Structures are given as structure tokens and as C-alpha cells.
Amino acid sequence: MTVVRLRRVRGGIAAKDWPRWGAELLELLVRLADPEVTGPAAERIYPMPTADLAESAEWRRNVHPELFSLVSSARDIVATDFSKSDRGARGEIRELVIPDAHRAAWISALQVARLRLASEYSLDAGTMRAPPDELPDALRGPVEIVDFYGWMQEMLLAADGEDADGGAAGAGEPEAAGDAAKGRRRKSGGSPAGKKQAPKQNPGSTSPKRQRKPSRKRRPGRGDGGAADPGSA
Amino acid sequence: MTRDDAGPAEPGGATETLTDERTALARPWKVIVHDDPITLMSYVVMVFRKVFGYAEPRARELMMEVHVKGRSIVWTGAREQAEMYAQKLHGHQLLASIERDAS
């Protein structure tokens, strides 16, 4: 079993020794976080606040360019951080550092990527809750990737909480990013925080396919009870 | 358009019309966040804290309302501010809408 983890380092969060599939998922993230989207994904990522046609036209004209700019900026930051990662000969990530100042951009890009996949594959609440064995083959890969990006979001959000609470972030000895959420995971019987057995994907495609049986039980955000655990809202 | 000091009512029901308009203008606007099955609960709480400055318990309470009821009125007030908040929520990719309070 291959496990990836995010760890707290000085000044940021680091992905260390991620295998090639981890790097591929981050490459995919950069593509999925592109602000240029069409169809259902565009409606979801650039929504309207009202059904009024005239007001919607005004919103599209005045607000959407700003939203586009925000999405674009987050994607660019993620792409730059990723391009600076230390890569191995086989495509693996030896080290990728997400600086604290870039964490919000990563969280945002992950959100866009998750919503885009969900829109393009029509992932609904039932799909997201379904046991993997009950999912159609075509949806397993996208669902796992949505979950993987959700795990990354959760880790980065937990690191945000550390900062907000004056915790370990940015000070003292390096500490695992996931430690902030470790207690929650243990309560719900989930996996140790900070680690993730990632899904496989179809390299180079935005239509990823799972290549082996998923490990839903290890995935944060599924079936975890309690308000502190991830889930849909 | 106000006619608070307009004196006697004009023929043809003008006073009633103007009163209705005044009432409509006074009605606040609601910012509503809608449920979606993808967005993490912790992400929604973070956004509510960031956009509205809500304390953690309040942000979590509203998030749970979205989760359980499918939507939550997260802010009420003047239209311009409601639009600004909706824009900020959209900037975090939350499904937000605005509507005038019906009451």
C-alpha cells in the first residue's frame, strides 16, 4: 500500500516522497483549476445570485471577470509551486513545499477542481455517499480524485486552524500538518491524519480512471461523524 | 419617491402605491447559501468566518443549517451589501443567492 502525506515544515506544508501518481494528480489539479470552463462546470464555478435575467446579465458582465481572475490567480500559484517541486527521475515528487502564504490559493484551486469534476461527471450526494463497489466504473476514478483533493483541502484547512489558534504553524519545531486533525480522525475511527492512500488516475487525462479497488474506509470525509469531520455542506 | 410629507392623498390610489413601494424598499435582502454535495463542511465554515467574520460556533451553526436543511440565510441587510457578500461567497465557489425578504 502506498501512502502519501503532507507535513508541516518551516514556513509551509510539504509533500515529501510522493510517488508518481501523486505528482500526476497535482498535474491534473493544475489543469482542472483552469478558469476557462464551459458547460455545467461553468455554471457551478461562476454561478448567478438570482434568476432575474437582467440582473444575471449585469452580474455576468461585472462580477464574473473578477471571479475568473481569482480562479486564474489561484491556479497560477499552484502551477508555480508545483513547477518548483523537486522531482525524481521517475516522475515522483521528492519534495513540494506549499508556502503558508499560498495555502489559500491551493485550497481554492482544490475547490475549483473538485467542483469541476463533480459537475462534469454529475456527481451528486448519492454518488458521493455510495460504497465504491456500487459505483459505476466510469465514476470511481472521478470520485476518488474528488476525495483525494478533499483530503488535501482538509489538511490545508487544518493548518489554517493552527495558525488561527496560534498553534504550531510557522513556529517551533516542524510538525506534521495532519496533527491538527489527528484527534478528530481517531474519534471517528478513520486513518491517521496527514496520510493518504491516493487514487490512481489515467495519466494526462481529465477523465481519470481508478486502477484498483478504492479504499473508502481510509478516506477522510466519508462516513465520519461529528461536526469537525469533513463532509458535504 | 417618498411622499411622507405629501399631504392629502392624490386621486386614483397614488398614496397606496407609494406606500407599497416604500415598504418594498424597506424590506431587507437575504443572502442565502445552498447545499452542494461536494464542498467540505470545514471549507464552508472557513468561508463563513472569512467573509462575514463570524465566530466559529456561529459559522458552524450556519453550515449545519445548510447541510441539514439545504439552505441557510447567512446574512440580511441592504441590497448592495448583500450583493457584495454574494460575490465574495461566489469567489469561494459557494452556491449563494440573494433575494428580497418577503415579510
mmCIF file of C-alpha atoms in Angstrom:
data_model
loop_
_atom_site.group_PDB
_atom_site.id
_atom_site.type_symbol
_atom_site.label_atom_id
_atom_site.label_comp_id
_atom_site.label_asym_id
_atom_site.label_seq_id
_atom_site.Cartn_x
_atom_site.Cartn_y
_atom_site.Cartn_z
ATOM 1 C CA MET A 1 0.000 0.000 0.000
ATOM 2 C CA THR A 2 1.357 3.383 -0.959
ATOM 3 C CA VAL A 3 0.643 6.248 1.360
ATOM 4 C CA VAL A 4 1.262 9.923 0.828
ATOM 5 C CA ARG A 5 1.380 12.548 3.479
ATOM 6 C CA LEU A 6 1.535 16.262 3.987
ATOM 7 C CA ARG A 7 3.770 17.537 6.716
ATOM 8 C CA ARG A 8 4.286 20.834 8.448
ATOM 9 C CA VAL A 9 7.679 22.330 7.667
ATOM 10 C CA ARG A 10 9.026 25.743 8.477
ATOM 11 C CA GLY A 11 7.030 28.279 6.517
ATOM 12 C CA GLY A 12 4.700 25.871 4.855
ATOM 13 C CA ILE A 13 3.309 22.440 4.221
ATOM 14 C CA ALA A 14 5.381 19.872 2.380
ATOM 15 C CA ALA A 15 4.624 16.855 0.289
ATOM 16 C CA LYS A 16 7.620 14.579 0.532
ATOM 17 C CA ASP A 17 8.387 11.398 -1.344
ATOM 18 C CA TRP A 18 5.142 11.228 -3.197
ATOM 19 C CA PRO A 19 5.086 8.549 -5.860
ATOM 20 C CA ARG A 20 4.450 9.347 -9.466
ATOM 21 C CA TRP A 21 0.689 9.049 -9.180
ATOM 22 C CA GLY A 22 0.735 11.792 -6.587
ATOM 23 C CA ALA A 23 2.590 14.044 -8.992
ATOM 24 C CA GLU A 24 0.127 13.174 -11.724
ATOM 25 C CA LEU A 25 -2.788 14.136 -9.521
ATOM 26 C CA LEU A 26 -1.180 17.504 -8.911
ATOM 27 C CA GLU A 27 -0.577 17.973 -12.620
ATOM 28 C CA LEU A 28 -4.226 17.178 -13.111
ATOM 29 C CA LEU A 29 -5.110 19.679 -10.401
ATOM 30 C CA VAL A 30 -3.397 22.445 -12.348
ATOM 31 C CA ARG A 31 -5.436 21.568 -15.424
ATOM 32 C CA LEU A 32 -8.720 21.198 -13.569
ATOM 33 C CA ALA A 33 -8.259 24.517 -11.782
ATOM 34 C CA ASP A 34 -8.092 26.349 -15.090
ATOM 35 C CA PRO A 35 -10.513 29.284 -15.065
ATOM 36 C CA GLU A 36 -11.612 28.527 -18.630
ATOM 37 C CA VAL A 37 -14.519 26.175 -18.130
ATOM 38 C CA THR A 38 -17.672 25.537 -20.096
ATOM 39 C CA GLY A 39 -20.987 23.785 -19.651
ATOM 40 C CA PRO A 40 -22.259 22.688 -16.248
ATOM 41 C CA ALA A 41 -18.898 23.324 -14.624
ATOM 42 C CA ALA A 42 -19.015 26.957 -15.717
ATOM 43 C CA GLU A 43 -22.480 27.371 -14.248
ATOM 44 C CA ARG A 44 -21.256 25.930 -10.974
ATOM 45 C CA ILE A 45 -17.960 27.770 -10.725
ATOM 46 C CA TYR A 46 -19.432 31.053 -11.954
ATOM 47 C CA PRO A 47 -22.959 30.959 -10.512
ATOM 48 C CA MET A 48 -25.689 33.590 -10.586
ATOM 49 C CA PRO A 49 -27.154 35.056 -7.418
ATOM 50 C CA THR A 50 -30.623 35.449 -8.851
ATOM 51 C CA ALA A 51 -32.873 34.080 -11.569
ATOM 52 C CA ASP A 52 -33.614 37.575 -12.839
ATOM 53 C CA LEU A 53 -32.294 37.703 -16.393
ATOM 54 C CA ALA A 54 -31.378 41.379 -16.429
ATOM 55 C CA GLU A 55 -29.583 41.161 -13.125
ATOM 56 C CA SER A 56 -27.836 37.990 -14.223
ATOM 57 C CA ALA A 57 -26.545 39.715 -17.333
ATOM 58 C CA GLU A 58 -25.186 42.530 -15.218
ATOM 59 C CA TRP A 59 -23.617 40.046 -12.793
ATOM 60 C CA ARG A 60 -22.023 38.171 -15.646
ATOM 61 C CA ARG A 61 -20.632 41.405 -17.040
ATOM 62 C CA ASN A 62 -19.391 42.918 -13.783
ATOM 63 C CA VAL A 63 -18.655 40.099 -11.379
ATOM 64 C CA HIS A 64 -17.619 37.115 -13.437
ATOM 65 C CA PRO A 65 -14.432 38.712 -14.736
ATOM 66 C CA GLU A 66 -13.358 39.219 -11.129
ATOM 67 C CA LEU A 67 -14.196 35.630 -10.255
ATOM 68 C CA PHE A 68 -12.296 34.480 -13.318
ATOM 69 C CA SER A 69 -9.318 36.473 -12.155
ATOM 70 C CA LEU A 70 -9.466 34.902 -8.684
ATOM 71 C CA VAL A 71 -9.619 31.381 -10.103
ATOM 72 C CA SER A 72 -6.827 32.173 -12.532
ATOM 73 C CA SER A 73 -4.620 33.603 -9.823
ATOM 74 C CA ALA A 74 -5.066 30.552 -7.581
ATOM 75 C CA ARG A 75 -4.324 28.205 -10.459
ATOM 76 C CA ASP A 76 -1.174 30.149 -11.348
ATOM 77 C CA ILE A 77 0.116 29.978 -7.782
ATOM 78 C CA VAL A 78 -0.455 26.235 -7.635
ATOM 79 C CA ALA A 79 1.204 25.759 -11.017
ATOM 80 C CA THR A 80 4.218 27.787 -9.913
ATOM 81 C CA ASP A 81 4.622 25.921 -6.633
ATOM 82 C CA PHE A 82 4.304 22.623 -8.458
ATOM 83 C CA SER A 83 6.844 23.655 -11.080
ATOM 84 C CA LYS A 84 9.317 24.353 -8.282
ATOM 85 C CA SER A 85 8.918 20.917 -6.758
ATOM 86 C CA ASP A 86 11.892 18.610 -6.578
ATOM 87 C CA ARG A 87 11.068 15.738 -8.914
ATOM 88 C CA GLY A 88 12.720 12.390 -9.225
ATOM 89 C CA ALA A 89 13.760 10.606 -12.381
ATOM 90 C CA ARG A 90 10.592 8.524 -12.425
ATOM 91 C CA GLY A 91 8.323 11.480 -12.039
ATOM 92 C CA GLU A 92 7.875 11.174 -8.322
ATOM 93 C CA ILE A 93 7.905 14.187 -6.023
ATOM 94 C CA ARG A 94 10.886 14.280 -3.720
ATOM 95 C CA GLU A 95 9.633 17.481 -2.153
ATOM 96 C CA LEU A 96 6.973 20.042 -2.851
ATOM 97 C CA VAL A 97 6.521 22.927 -0.454
ATOM 98 C CA ILE A 98 3.277 24.852 -0.247
ATOM 99 C CA PRO A 99 4.265 28.127 1.436
ATOM 100 C CA ASP A 100 1.902 29.344 4.119
ATOM 101 C CA ALA A 101 1.171 32.414 2.027
ATOM 102 C CA HIS A 102 -0.022 30.158 -0.806
ATOM 103 C CA ARG A 103 -2.237 27.886 1.238
ATOM 104 C CA ALA A 104 -5.442 29.798 0.485
ATOM 105 C CA ALA A 105 -4.707 29.594 -3.232
ATOM 106 C CA TRP A 106 -4.222 25.838 -3.021
ATOM 107 C CA ILE A 107 -7.446 25.433 -1.045
ATOM 108 C CA SER A 108 -9.263 27.500 -3.659
ATOM 109 C CA ALA A 109 -7.770 25.613 -6.608
ATOM 110 C CA LEU A 110 -8.672 22.314 -4.983
ATOM 111 C CA GLN A 111 -12.222 23.573 -4.547
ATOM 112 C CA VAL A 112 -12.493 24.522 -8.204
ATOM 113 C CA ALA A 113 -11.046 21.187 -9.296
ATOM 114 C CA ARG A 114 -13.444 19.225 -7.104
ATOM 115 C CA LEU A 115 -16.451 21.183 -8.311
ATOM 116 C CA ARG A 116 -15.378 20.858 -11.903
ATOM 117 C CA LEU A 117 -15.056 17.083 -11.675
ATOM 118 C CA ALA A 118 -18.352 16.852 -9.830
ATOM 119 C CA SER A 119 -20.097 18.957 -12.456
ATOM 120 C CA GLU A 120 -18.605 17.157 -15.420
ATOM 121 C CA TYR A 121 -19.422 13.721 -14.025
ATOM 122 C CA SER A 122 -22.734 14.763 -12.425
ATOM 123 C CA LEU A 123 -21.612 13.580 -9.012
ATOM 124 C CA ASP A 124 -24.464 14.059 -6.586
ATOM 125 C CA ALA A 125 -24.942 13.368 -2.896
ATOM 126 C CA GLY A 126 -25.937 9.773 -3.572
ATOM 127 C CA THR A 127 -22.866 9.160 -5.675
ATOM 128 C CA MET A 128 -20.589 10.703 -3.118
ATOM 129 C CA ARG A 129 -22.028 8.562 -0.326
ATOM 130 C CA ALA A 130 -22.199 5.325 -2.282
ATOM 131 C CA PRO A 131 -19.843 2.484 -1.415
ATOM 132 C CA PRO A 132 -17.210 2.247 -4.132
ATOM 133 C CA ASP A 133 -18.330 -1.208 -5.179
ATOM 134 C CA GLU A 134 -21.733 0.197 -6.043
ATOM 135 C CA LEU A 135 -20.398 2.972 -8.226
ATOM 136 C CA PRO A 136 -20.368 2.619 -11.988
ATOM 137 C CA ASP A 137 -16.835 2.044 -13.244
ATOM 138 C CA ALA A 138 -16.828 5.390 -15.031
ATOM 139 C CA LEU A 139 -17.412 7.274 -11.785
ATOM 140 C CA ARG A 140 -14.958 5.553 -9.457
ATOM 141 C CA GLY A 141 -11.919 7.426 -10.668
ATOM 142 C CA PRO A 142 -13.518 10.872 -10.555
ATOM 143 C CA VAL A 143 -14.999 10.197 -7.124
ATOM 144 C CA GLU A 144 -11.655 9.072 -5.756
ATOM 145 C CA ILE A 145 -9.922 12.123 -7.141
ATOM 146 C CA VAL A 146 -12.586 14.411 -5.693
ATOM 147 C CA ASP A 147 -11.937 12.697 -2.388
ATOM 148 C CA PHE A 148 -8.176 12.955 -2.714
ATOM 149 C CA TYR A 149 -8.393 16.675 -3.369
ATOM 150 C CA GLY A 150 -10.802 16.887 -0.445
ATOM 151 C CA TRP A 151 -8.220 15.253 1.778
ATOM 152 C CA MET A 152 -5.657 17.811 0.663
ATOM 153 C CA GLN A 153 -8.120 20.623 1.336
ATOM 154 C CA GLU A 154 -8.788 19.242 4.767
ATOM 155 C CA MET A 155 -5.104 19.094 5.617
ATOM 156 C CA LEU A 156 -4.518 22.639 4.418
ATOM 157 C CA LEU A 157 -7.588 23.919 6.265
ATOM 158 C CA ALA A 158 -6.389 22.222 9.429
ATOM 159 C CA ALA A 159 -3.086 24.019 9.043
ATOM 160 C CA ASP A 160 -5.075 27.254 8.722
ATOM 161 C CA GLY A 161 -6.687 26.463 12.033
ATOM 162 C CA GLU A 162 -3.303 26.003 13.626
ATOM 163 C CA ASP A 163 -2.390 29.498 12.536
ATOM 164 C CA ALA A 164 -5.679 30.982 13.675
ATOM 165 C CA ASP A 165 -5.338 29.414 17.080
ATOM 166 C CA GLY A 166 -1.742 30.495 17.454
ATOM 167 C CA GLY A 167 -0.586 26.916 17.235
ATOM 168 C CA ALA A 168 2.462 25.334 15.766
ATOM 169 C CA ALA A 169 2.226 26.776 12.294
ATOM 170 C CA GLY A 170 5.260 28.755 11.340
ATOM 171 C CA ALA A 171 6.906 28.437 14.716
ATOM 172 C CA GLY A 172 8.811 25.935 16.752
ATOM 173 C CA GLU A 173 9.786 22.524 15.558
ATOM 174 C CA PRO A 174 8.435 21.221 12.301
ATOM 175 C CA GLU A 175 5.286 19.275 12.888
ATOM 176 C CA ALA A 176 3.027 17.100 10.828
ATOM 177 C CA ALA A 177 0.300 19.171 9.220
ATOM 178 C CA GLY A 178 -2.149 16.417 9.862
ATOM 179 C CA ASP A 179 -1.561 16.506 13.590
ATOM 180 C CA ALA A 180 -4.109 19.253 13.935
ATOM 181 C CA ALA A 181 -6.800 16.865 12.840
ATOM 182 C CA LYS A 182 -5.463 13.692 14.339
ATOM 183 C CA GLY A 183 -7.837 13.664 17.245
ATOM 184 C CA ARG A 184 -10.847 14.032 15.005
ATOM 185 C CA ARG A 185 -9.778 11.122 12.899
ATOM 186 C CA ARG A 186 -9.223 8.907 15.852
ATOM 187 C CA LYS A 187 -12.643 9.714 17.212
ATOM 188 C CA SER A 188 -14.247 8.669 14.000
ATOM 189 C CA GLY A 189 -12.030 5.660 13.580
ATOM 190 C CA GLY A 190 -10.522 6.929 10.370
ATOM 191 C CA SER A 191 -6.993 6.925 9.128
ATOM 192 C CA PRO A 192 -4.159 8.802 10.754
ATOM 193 C CA ALA A 193 -4.395 12.345 9.580
ATOM 194 C CA GLY A 194 -1.797 13.594 7.198
ATOM 195 C CA LYS A 195 -1.586 10.355 5.280
ATOM 196 C CA LYS A 196 -3.485 9.389 2.243
ATOM 197 C CA GLN A 197 -3.655 6.357 0.086
ATOM 198 C CA ALA A 198 -4.339 8.086 -3.143
ATOM 199 C CA PRO A 199 -6.429 7.018 -6.066
ATOM 200 C CA LYS A 200 -4.889 6.110 -9.336
ATOM 201 C CA GLN A 201 -5.763 8.041 -12.406
ATOM 202 C CA ASN A 202 -5.432 7.893 -16.111
ATOM 203 C CA PRO A 203 -2.240 9.911 -16.550
ATOM 204 C CA GLY A 204 -2.555 13.013 -18.586
ATOM 205 C CA SER A 205 -6.289 12.889 -18.780
ATOM 206 C CA THR A 206 -9.023 14.876 -17.186
ATOM 207 C CA SER A 207 -11.073 11.710 -17.179
ATOM 208 C CA PRO A 208 -9.205 9.769 -14.571
ATOM 209 C CA LYS A 209 -9.892 6.115 -14.035
ATOM 210 C CA ARG A 210 -9.366 4.142 -10.908
ATOM 211 C CA GLN A 211 -6.993 1.282 -11.437
ATOM 212 C CA ARG A 212 -7.565 -0.643 -8.292
ATOM 213 C CA LYS A 213 -10.166 -1.135 -5.689
ATOM 214 C CA PRO A 214 -10.652 2.050 -3.776
ATOM 215 C CA SER A 215 -10.046 2.358 -0.101
ATOM 216 C CA ARG A 216 -13.026 4.355 1.044
ATOM 217 C CA LYS A 217 -12.552 3.371 4.641
ATOM 218 C CA ARG A 218 -9.258 5.184 4.692
ATOM 219 C CA ARG A 219 -10.558 8.258 3.032
ATOM 220 C CA PRO A 220 -11.188 11.229 5.241
ATOM 221 C CA GLY A 221 -14.573 12.741 4.767
ATOM 222 C CA ARG A 222 -16.612 9.616 4.210
ATOM 223 C CA GLY A 223 -18.909 8.422 6.885
ATOM 224 C CA ASP A 224 -17.069 10.306 9.536
ATOM 225 C CA GLY A 225 -19.433 11.558 12.143
ATOM 226 C CA GLY A 226 -19.142 14.702 14.152
ATOM 227 C CA ALA A 227 -19.171 18.294 13.220
ATOM 228 C CA ALA A 228 -15.435 18.533 12.920
ATOM 229 C CA ASP A 229 -15.197 15.984 10.193
ATOM 230 C CA PRO A 230 -15.316 16.735 6.528
ATOM 231 C CA GLY A 231 -18.436 16.115 4.590
ATOM 232 C CA SER A 232 -20.750 17.949 2.330
ATOM 233 C CA ALA A 233 -22.453 21.144 3.210
ATOM 234 C CA MET B 1 -40.076 58.919 -4.424
ATOM 235 C CA THR B 2 -41.051 59.306 -0.805
ATOM 236 C CA ARG B 3 -44.164 61.210 -0.045
ATOM 237 C CA ASP B 4 -44.045 61.309 3.725
ATOM 238 C CA ASP B 5 -44.981 64.969 3.736
ATOM 239 C CA ALA B 6 -47.052 64.905 0.598
ATOM 240 C CA GLY B 7 -50.231 65.986 2.257
ATOM 241 C CA PRO B 8 -53.621 64.741 1.108
ATOM 242 C CA ALA B 9 -53.882 61.613 -0.916
ATOM 243 C CA GLU B 10 -53.971 62.022 -4.647
ATOM 244 C CA PRO B 11 -56.867 60.669 -6.614
ATOM 245 C CA GLY B 12 -56.522 57.287 -8.204
ATOM 246 C CA GLY B 13 -54.854 55.387 -5.376
ATOM 247 C CA ALA B 14 -51.423 57.016 -5.687
ATOM 248 C CA THR B 15 -50.899 57.045 -1.954
ATOM 249 C CA GLU B 16 -51.434 53.318 -1.687
ATOM 250 C CA THR B 17 -48.938 52.670 -4.483
ATOM 251 C CA LEU B 18 -46.273 54.826 -2.942
ATOM 252 C CA THR B 19 -46.767 53.237 0.443
ATOM 253 C CA ASP B 20 -46.239 49.815 -1.098
ATOM 254 C CA GLU B 21 -43.049 50.982 -2.759
ATOM 255 C CA ARG B 22 -41.759 52.402 0.483
ATOM 256 C CA THR B 23 -42.495 49.109 2.201
ATOM 257 C CA ALA B 24 -40.734 47.198 -0.536
ATOM 258 C CA LEU B 25 -37.665 49.379 -0.288
ATOM 259 C CA ALA B 26 -37.547 48.903 3.436
ATOM 260 C CA ARG B 27 -37.575 45.137 3.134
ATOM 261 C CA PRO B 28 -34.093 43.767 3.613
ATOM 262 C CA TRP B 29 -32.279 41.424 1.292
ATOM 263 C CA LYS B 30 -31.227 37.958 2.281
ATOM 264 C CA VAL B 31 -28.025 36.197 1.354
ATOM 265 C CA ILE B 32 -28.732 32.505 1.056
ATOM 266 C CA VAL B 33 -26.191 29.713 0.809
ATOM 267 C CA HIS B 34 -27.341 26.473 -0.773
ATOM 268 C CA ASP B 35 -26.168 22.949 -0.141
ATOM 269 C CA ASP B 36 -23.924 21.102 -2.518
ATOM 270 C CA PRO B 37 -22.706 17.557 -2.026
ATOM 271 C CA ILE B 38 -19.076 18.257 -2.825
ATOM 272 C CA THR B 39 -17.976 21.154 -0.658
ATOM 273 C CA LEU B 40 -16.395 20.175 2.647
ATOM 274 C CA MET B 41 -18.059 21.258 5.851
ATOM 275 C CA SER B 42 -14.789 22.634 7.156
ATOM 276 C CA TYR B 43 -14.384 24.659 3.980
ATOM 277 C CA VAL B 44 -17.827 26.237 4.394
ATOM 278 C CA VAL B 45 -17.055 27.137 7.999
ATOM 279 C CA MET B 46 -13.784 28.722 6.911
ATOM 280 C CA VAL B 47 -15.552 30.773 4.243
ATOM 281 C CA PHE B 48 -18.262 31.992 6.618
ATOM 282 C CA ARG B 49 -15.621 33.079 9.085
ATOM 283 C CA LYS B 50 -13.583 34.789 6.429
ATOM 284 C CA VAL B 51 -16.402 36.530 4.547
ATOM 285 C CA PHE B 52 -18.658 37.550 7.426
ATOM 286 C CA GLY B 53 -16.221 37.475 10.314
ATOM 287 C CA TYR B 54 -18.470 35.072 12.184
ATOM 288 C CA ALA B 55 -17.105 33.297 15.220
ATOM 289 C CA GLU B 56 -16.522 29.582 14.823
ATOM 290 C CA PRO B 57 -19.733 28.456 16.604
ATOM 291 C CA ARG B 58 -21.928 30.754 14.508
ATOM 292 C CA ALA B 59 -20.198 29.744 11.286
ATOM 293 C CA ARG B 60 -20.583 26.098 12.171
ATOM 294 C CA GLU B 61 -24.249 26.567 13.078
ATOM 295 C CA LEU B 62 -24.992 28.145 9.704
ATOM 296 C CA MET B 63 -23.002 25.482 7.897
ATOM 297 C CA MET B 64 -25.025 22.767 9.617
ATOM 298 C CA GLU B 65 -28.232 24.516 8.617
ATOM 299 C CA VAL B 66 -27.092 24.471 5.014
ATOM 300 C CA HIS B 67 -26.169 20.823 5.342
ATOM 301 C CA VAL B 68 -29.375 19.694 7.041
ATOM 302 C CA LYS B 69 -31.984 21.999 5.527
ATOM 303 C CA GLY B 70 -30.393 22.518 2.141
ATOM 304 C CA ARG B 71 -30.041 26.255 2.561
ATOM 305 C CA SER B 72 -29.431 28.888 5.148
ATOM 306 C CA ILE B 73 -29.937 32.623 5.336
ATOM 307 C CA VAL B 74 -26.459 33.685 6.297
ATOM 308 C CA TRP B 75 -26.898 37.430 6.252
ATOM 309 C CA THR B 76 -29.698 40.006 5.948
ATOM 310 C CA GLY B 77 -29.463 43.688 5.173
ATOM 311 C CA ALA B 78 -29.114 46.274 2.462
ATOM 312 C CA ARG B 79 -29.057 45.157 -1.126
ATOM 313 C CA GLU B 80 -25.635 46.491 -2.022
ATOM 314 C CA GLN B 81 -24.024 44.665 0.854
ATOM 315 C CA ALA B 82 -25.985 41.522 0.056
ATOM 316 C CA GLU B 83 -24.602 41.619 -3.460
ATOM 317 C CA MET B 84 -21.110 42.171 -2.145
ATOM 318 C CA TYR B 85 -21.386 39.172 0.156
ATOM 319 C CA ALA B 86 -22.824 37.020 -2.621
ATOM 320 C CA GLN B 87 -19.876 37.988 -4.781
ATOM 321 C CA LYS B 88 -17.434 37.052 -2.040
ATOM 322 C CA LEU B 89 -19.167 33.735 -1.496
ATOM 323 C CA HIS B 90 -19.049 33.038 -5.216
ATOM 324 C CA GLY B 91 -15.382 33.887 -5.072
ATOM 325 C CA HIS B 92 -15.041 30.890 -2.787
ATOM 326 C CA GLN B 93 -17.269 28.836 -5.089
ATOM 327 C CA LEU B 94 -20.135 28.548 -2.643
ATOM 328 C CA LEU B 95 -23.633 28.456 -4.114
ATOM 329 C CA ALA B 96 -25.107 31.724 -2.908
ATOM 330 C CA SER B 97 -28.146 33.683 -3.962
ATOM 331 C CA ILE B 98 -29.824 36.859 -2.857
ATOM 332 C CA GLU B 99 -33.492 37.610 -2.558
ATOM 333 C CA ARG B 100 -35.655 40.261 -1.032
ATOM 334 C CA ASP B 101 -37.242 39.370 2.261
ATOM 335 C CA ALA B 102 -40.877 38.530 1.591
ATOM 336 C CA SER B 103 -42.155 39.572 5.002
#
